Short mmCIF file of C-alpha atoms in Angstrom, two decimals:
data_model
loop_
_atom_site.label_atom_id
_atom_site.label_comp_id
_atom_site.label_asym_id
_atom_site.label_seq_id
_atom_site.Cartn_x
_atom_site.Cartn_y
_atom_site.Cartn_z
CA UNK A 1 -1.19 14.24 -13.12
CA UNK A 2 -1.01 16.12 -9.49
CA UNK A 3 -0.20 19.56 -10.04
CA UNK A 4 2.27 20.34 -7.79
CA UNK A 5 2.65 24.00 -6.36
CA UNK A 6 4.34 26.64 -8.37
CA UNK A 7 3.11 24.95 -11.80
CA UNK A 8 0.11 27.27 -11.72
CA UNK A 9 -0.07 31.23 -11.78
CA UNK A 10 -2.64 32.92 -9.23
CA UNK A 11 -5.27 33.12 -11.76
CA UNK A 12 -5.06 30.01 -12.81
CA UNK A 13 -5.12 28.67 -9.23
CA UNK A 14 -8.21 31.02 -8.46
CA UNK A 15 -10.35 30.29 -11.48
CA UNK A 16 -10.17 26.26 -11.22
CA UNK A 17 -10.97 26.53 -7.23
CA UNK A 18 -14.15 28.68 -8.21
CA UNK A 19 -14.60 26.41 -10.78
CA UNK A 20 -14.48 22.67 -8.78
CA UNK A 21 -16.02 25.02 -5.35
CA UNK A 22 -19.16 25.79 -7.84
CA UNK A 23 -19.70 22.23 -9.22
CA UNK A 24 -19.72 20.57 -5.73
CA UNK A 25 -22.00 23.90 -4.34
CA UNK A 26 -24.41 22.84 -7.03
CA UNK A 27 -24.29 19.46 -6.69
CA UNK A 28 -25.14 19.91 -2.71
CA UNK A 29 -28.22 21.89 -3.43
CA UNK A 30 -29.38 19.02 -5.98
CA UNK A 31 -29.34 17.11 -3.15
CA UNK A 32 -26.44 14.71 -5.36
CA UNK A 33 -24.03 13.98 -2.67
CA UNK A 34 -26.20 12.50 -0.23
CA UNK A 35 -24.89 8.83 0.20
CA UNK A 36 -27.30 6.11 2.14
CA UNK A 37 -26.04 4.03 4.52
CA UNK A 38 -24.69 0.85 1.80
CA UNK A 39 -23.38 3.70 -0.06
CA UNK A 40 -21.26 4.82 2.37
CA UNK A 41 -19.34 1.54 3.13
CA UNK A 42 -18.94 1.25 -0.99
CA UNK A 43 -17.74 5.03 -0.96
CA UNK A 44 -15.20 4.18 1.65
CA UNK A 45 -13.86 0.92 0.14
CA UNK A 46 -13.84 2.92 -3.21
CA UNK A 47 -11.94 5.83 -1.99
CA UNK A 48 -9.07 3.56 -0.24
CA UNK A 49 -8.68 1.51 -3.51
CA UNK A 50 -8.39 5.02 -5.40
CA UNK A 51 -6.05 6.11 -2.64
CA UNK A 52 -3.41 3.19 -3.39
CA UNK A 53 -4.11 3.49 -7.40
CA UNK A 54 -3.27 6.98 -7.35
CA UNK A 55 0.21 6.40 -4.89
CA UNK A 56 1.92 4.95 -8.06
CA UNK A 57 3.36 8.06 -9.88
CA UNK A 58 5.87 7.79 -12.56
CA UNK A 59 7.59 11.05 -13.62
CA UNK A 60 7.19 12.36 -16.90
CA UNK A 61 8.84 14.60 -19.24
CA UNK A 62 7.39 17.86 -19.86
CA UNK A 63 4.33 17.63 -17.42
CA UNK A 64 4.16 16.18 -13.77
CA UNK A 65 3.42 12.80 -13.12
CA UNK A 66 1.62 9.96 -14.78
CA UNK A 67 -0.28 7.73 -12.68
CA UNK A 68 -3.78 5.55 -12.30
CA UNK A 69 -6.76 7.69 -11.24
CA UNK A 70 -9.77 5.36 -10.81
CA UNK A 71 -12.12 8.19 -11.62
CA UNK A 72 -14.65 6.17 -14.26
CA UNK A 73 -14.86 3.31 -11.80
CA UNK A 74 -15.35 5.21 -9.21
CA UNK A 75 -18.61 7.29 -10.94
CA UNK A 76 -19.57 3.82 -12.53
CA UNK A 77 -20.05 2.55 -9.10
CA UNK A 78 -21.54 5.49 -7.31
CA UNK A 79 -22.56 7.27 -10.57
CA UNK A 80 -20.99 10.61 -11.10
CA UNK A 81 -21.90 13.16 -8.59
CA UNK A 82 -21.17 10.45 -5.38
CA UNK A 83 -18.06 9.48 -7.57
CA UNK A 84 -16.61 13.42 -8.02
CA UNK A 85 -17.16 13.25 -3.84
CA UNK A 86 -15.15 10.23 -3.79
CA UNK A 87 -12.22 11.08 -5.62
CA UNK A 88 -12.29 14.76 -4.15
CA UNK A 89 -12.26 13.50 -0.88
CA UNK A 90 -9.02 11.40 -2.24
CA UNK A 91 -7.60 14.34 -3.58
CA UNK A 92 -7.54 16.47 -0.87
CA UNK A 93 -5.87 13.93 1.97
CA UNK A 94 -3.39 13.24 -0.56
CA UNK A 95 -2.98 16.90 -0.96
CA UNK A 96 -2.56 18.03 2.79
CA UNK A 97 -1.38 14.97 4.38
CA UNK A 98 1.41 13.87 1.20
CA UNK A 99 1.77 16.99 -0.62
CA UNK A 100 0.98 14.89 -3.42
CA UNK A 101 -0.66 17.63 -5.41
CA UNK A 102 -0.31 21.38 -4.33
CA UNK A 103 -2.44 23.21 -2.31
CA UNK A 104 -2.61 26.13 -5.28
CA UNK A 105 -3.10 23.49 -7.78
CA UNK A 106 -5.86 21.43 -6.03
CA UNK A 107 -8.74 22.99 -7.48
CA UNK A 108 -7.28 22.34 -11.47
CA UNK A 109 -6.48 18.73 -10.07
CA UNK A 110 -10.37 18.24 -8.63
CA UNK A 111 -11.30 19.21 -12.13
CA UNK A 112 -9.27 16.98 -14.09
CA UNK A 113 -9.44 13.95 -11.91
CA UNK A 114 -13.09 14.27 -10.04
CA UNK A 115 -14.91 16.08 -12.50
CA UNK A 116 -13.94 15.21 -15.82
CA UNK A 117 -12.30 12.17 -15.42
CA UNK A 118 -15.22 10.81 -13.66
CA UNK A 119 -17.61 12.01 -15.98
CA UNK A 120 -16.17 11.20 -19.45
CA UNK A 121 -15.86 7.89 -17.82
CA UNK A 122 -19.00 7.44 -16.96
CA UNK A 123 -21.26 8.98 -19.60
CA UNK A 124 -18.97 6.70 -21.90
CA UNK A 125 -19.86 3.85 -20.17
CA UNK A 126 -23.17 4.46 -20.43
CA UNK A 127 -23.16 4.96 -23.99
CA UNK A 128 -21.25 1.63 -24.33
CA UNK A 129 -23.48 -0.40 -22.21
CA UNK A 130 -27.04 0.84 -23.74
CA UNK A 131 -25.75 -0.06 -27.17
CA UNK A 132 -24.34 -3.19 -26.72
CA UNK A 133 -26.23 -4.93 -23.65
CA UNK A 134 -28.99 -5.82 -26.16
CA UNK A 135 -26.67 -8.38 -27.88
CA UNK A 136 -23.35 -9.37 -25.43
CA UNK A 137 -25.28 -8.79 -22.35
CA UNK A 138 -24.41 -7.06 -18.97
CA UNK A 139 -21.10 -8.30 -17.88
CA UNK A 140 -19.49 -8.13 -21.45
CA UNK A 141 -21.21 -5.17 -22.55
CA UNK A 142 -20.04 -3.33 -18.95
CA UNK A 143 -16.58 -4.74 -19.67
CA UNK A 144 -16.25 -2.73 -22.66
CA UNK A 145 -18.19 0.33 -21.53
CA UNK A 146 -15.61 0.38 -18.48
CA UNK A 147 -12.68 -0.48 -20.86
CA UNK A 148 -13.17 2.63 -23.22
CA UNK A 149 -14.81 4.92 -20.36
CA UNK A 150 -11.55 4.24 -18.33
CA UNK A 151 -9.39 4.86 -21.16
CA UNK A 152 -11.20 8.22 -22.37
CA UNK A 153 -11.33 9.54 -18.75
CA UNK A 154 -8.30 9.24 -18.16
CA UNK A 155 -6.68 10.47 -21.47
CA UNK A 156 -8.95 13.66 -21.40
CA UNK A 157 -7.76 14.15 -17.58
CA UNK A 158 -4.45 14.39 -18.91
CA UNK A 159 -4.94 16.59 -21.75
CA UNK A 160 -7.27 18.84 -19.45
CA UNK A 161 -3.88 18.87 -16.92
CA UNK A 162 -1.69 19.81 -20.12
CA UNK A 163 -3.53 22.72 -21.12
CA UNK A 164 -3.63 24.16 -17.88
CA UNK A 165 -0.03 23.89 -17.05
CA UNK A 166 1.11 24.91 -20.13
CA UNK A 167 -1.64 28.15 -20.35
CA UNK A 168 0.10 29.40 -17.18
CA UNK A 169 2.68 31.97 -17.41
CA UNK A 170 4.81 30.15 -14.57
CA UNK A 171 5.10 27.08 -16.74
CA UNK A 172 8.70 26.93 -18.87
CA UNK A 173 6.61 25.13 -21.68
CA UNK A 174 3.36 26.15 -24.15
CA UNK A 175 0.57 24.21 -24.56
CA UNK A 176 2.08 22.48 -27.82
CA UNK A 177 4.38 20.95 -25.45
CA UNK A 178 2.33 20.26 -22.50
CA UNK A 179 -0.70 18.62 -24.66
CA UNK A 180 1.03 16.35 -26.49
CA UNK A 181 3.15 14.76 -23.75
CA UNK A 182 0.39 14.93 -21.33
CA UNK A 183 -1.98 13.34 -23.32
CA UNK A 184 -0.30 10.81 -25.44
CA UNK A 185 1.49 9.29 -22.33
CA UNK A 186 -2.10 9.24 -20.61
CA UNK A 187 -3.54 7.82 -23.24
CA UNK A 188 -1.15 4.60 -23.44
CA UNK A 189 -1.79 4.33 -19.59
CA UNK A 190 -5.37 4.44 -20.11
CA UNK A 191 -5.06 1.28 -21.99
CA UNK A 192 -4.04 -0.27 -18.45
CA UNK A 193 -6.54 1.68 -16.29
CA UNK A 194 -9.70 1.00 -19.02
CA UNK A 195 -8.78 -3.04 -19.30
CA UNK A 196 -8.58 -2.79 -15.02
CA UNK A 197 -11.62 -0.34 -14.98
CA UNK A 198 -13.35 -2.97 -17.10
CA UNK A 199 -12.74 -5.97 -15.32
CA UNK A 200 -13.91 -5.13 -12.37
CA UNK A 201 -17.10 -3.44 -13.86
CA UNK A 202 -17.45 -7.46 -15.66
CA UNK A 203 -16.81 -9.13 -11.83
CA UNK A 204 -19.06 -6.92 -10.29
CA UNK A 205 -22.07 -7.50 -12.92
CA UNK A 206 -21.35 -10.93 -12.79
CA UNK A 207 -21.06 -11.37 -8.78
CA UNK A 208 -22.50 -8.67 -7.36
CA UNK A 209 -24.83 -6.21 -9.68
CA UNK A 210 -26.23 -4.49 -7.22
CA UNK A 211 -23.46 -2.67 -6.43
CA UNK A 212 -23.36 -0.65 -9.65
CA UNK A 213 -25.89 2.16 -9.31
CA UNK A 214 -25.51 3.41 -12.74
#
């Protein structure tokens, strides 16, 4: 799902920078990114767990890459402003220190894996939980909030990644390629990512529950 360089035209590249550079503008003069001391050590831990996830690419035909993204955990954890940070902040060493992900493409890659990613995980999640904590309780009900918010983040991710790719005019392939094979491969490896997203949302609320902020 990194973009690499050349995928994207310079309109493309320009309107998802201002697009990701607005989002974390207005979520610094909210005052959302501000991360208190415990926070910080979870951010960290968070961000090198991400970091190894997101090392695993497998190449895929008619797109880039398919590979974990940890963005729903991550704005489970942190909820989904401090979780955008995180996986930005992942994003952008991968980007400059591994060229995994192009410089010209990092602002489409922010939005599909720290912005909506992270927030179709999330707001999932907490759809999931609230409806079905009343009867299976916290861990079970936050195992299959993180299950399906894992799963839908990351599937939308991809399909977000598809349609930009194949919308740009230095792209060989249309969006009725790009989609399809974007998305449907994401969505079988969301299976993976929502059943790991979920089990560590159930071993958290079972061990340690104050660690999930949301």
């Amino acid at each position: 799902m990194h973009i690499p360089d050349g995928y994207l035209d310079l309109w493309s590249s320009l309107v998802t920078y201002a697009v990701a550079g607005v989002y974390f503008i207005a979520s610094t003069k909210l005052g959302k990114l501000r991360l208190s001391p415990s926070e910080v050590s979870e951010a960290t831990a968070l961000a090198a767990l991400v970091f190894v996830a997101q090392m695993l690419n497998w190449p895929i035909p008619g797109g880039t890459s398919l590979h974990f993204v940890g963005g729903a955990l991550a704005g489970i954890i942190l909820g989904p402003f401090k979780g955008s940070l995180v996986i930005a902040i992942v994003l952008l060493v991968q980007c400059l220190v591994f060229h995994d992900g192009g410089i010209t493409a990092l602002g489409a890659n922010v939005i599909n894996m720290a912005i909506i990613d992270v927030w179709a995980g999330y707001l999932v999640y907490r759809l999931a939980y609230k409806a079905l904590s009343p009867r299976l309780g916290d861990a079970k009900s936050g195992f299959v909030g993180g299950l399906i918010g894992g799963w839908l983040g990351l599937t939308l991710a991809g399909i977000a990644c598809g349609v930009e790719i194949g919308l740009s005019p230095s792209f060989p392939y249309g969006v009725f390629i790009t989609v399809p094979i974007m998305g449907g491969w994401h969505a079988v490896l969301g299976v993976v990512e929502g059943v790991i997203t979920g089990l560590v949302v159930y071993y958290l609320k079972l061990r340690h529950p104050e660690v999930i902020k949301s």
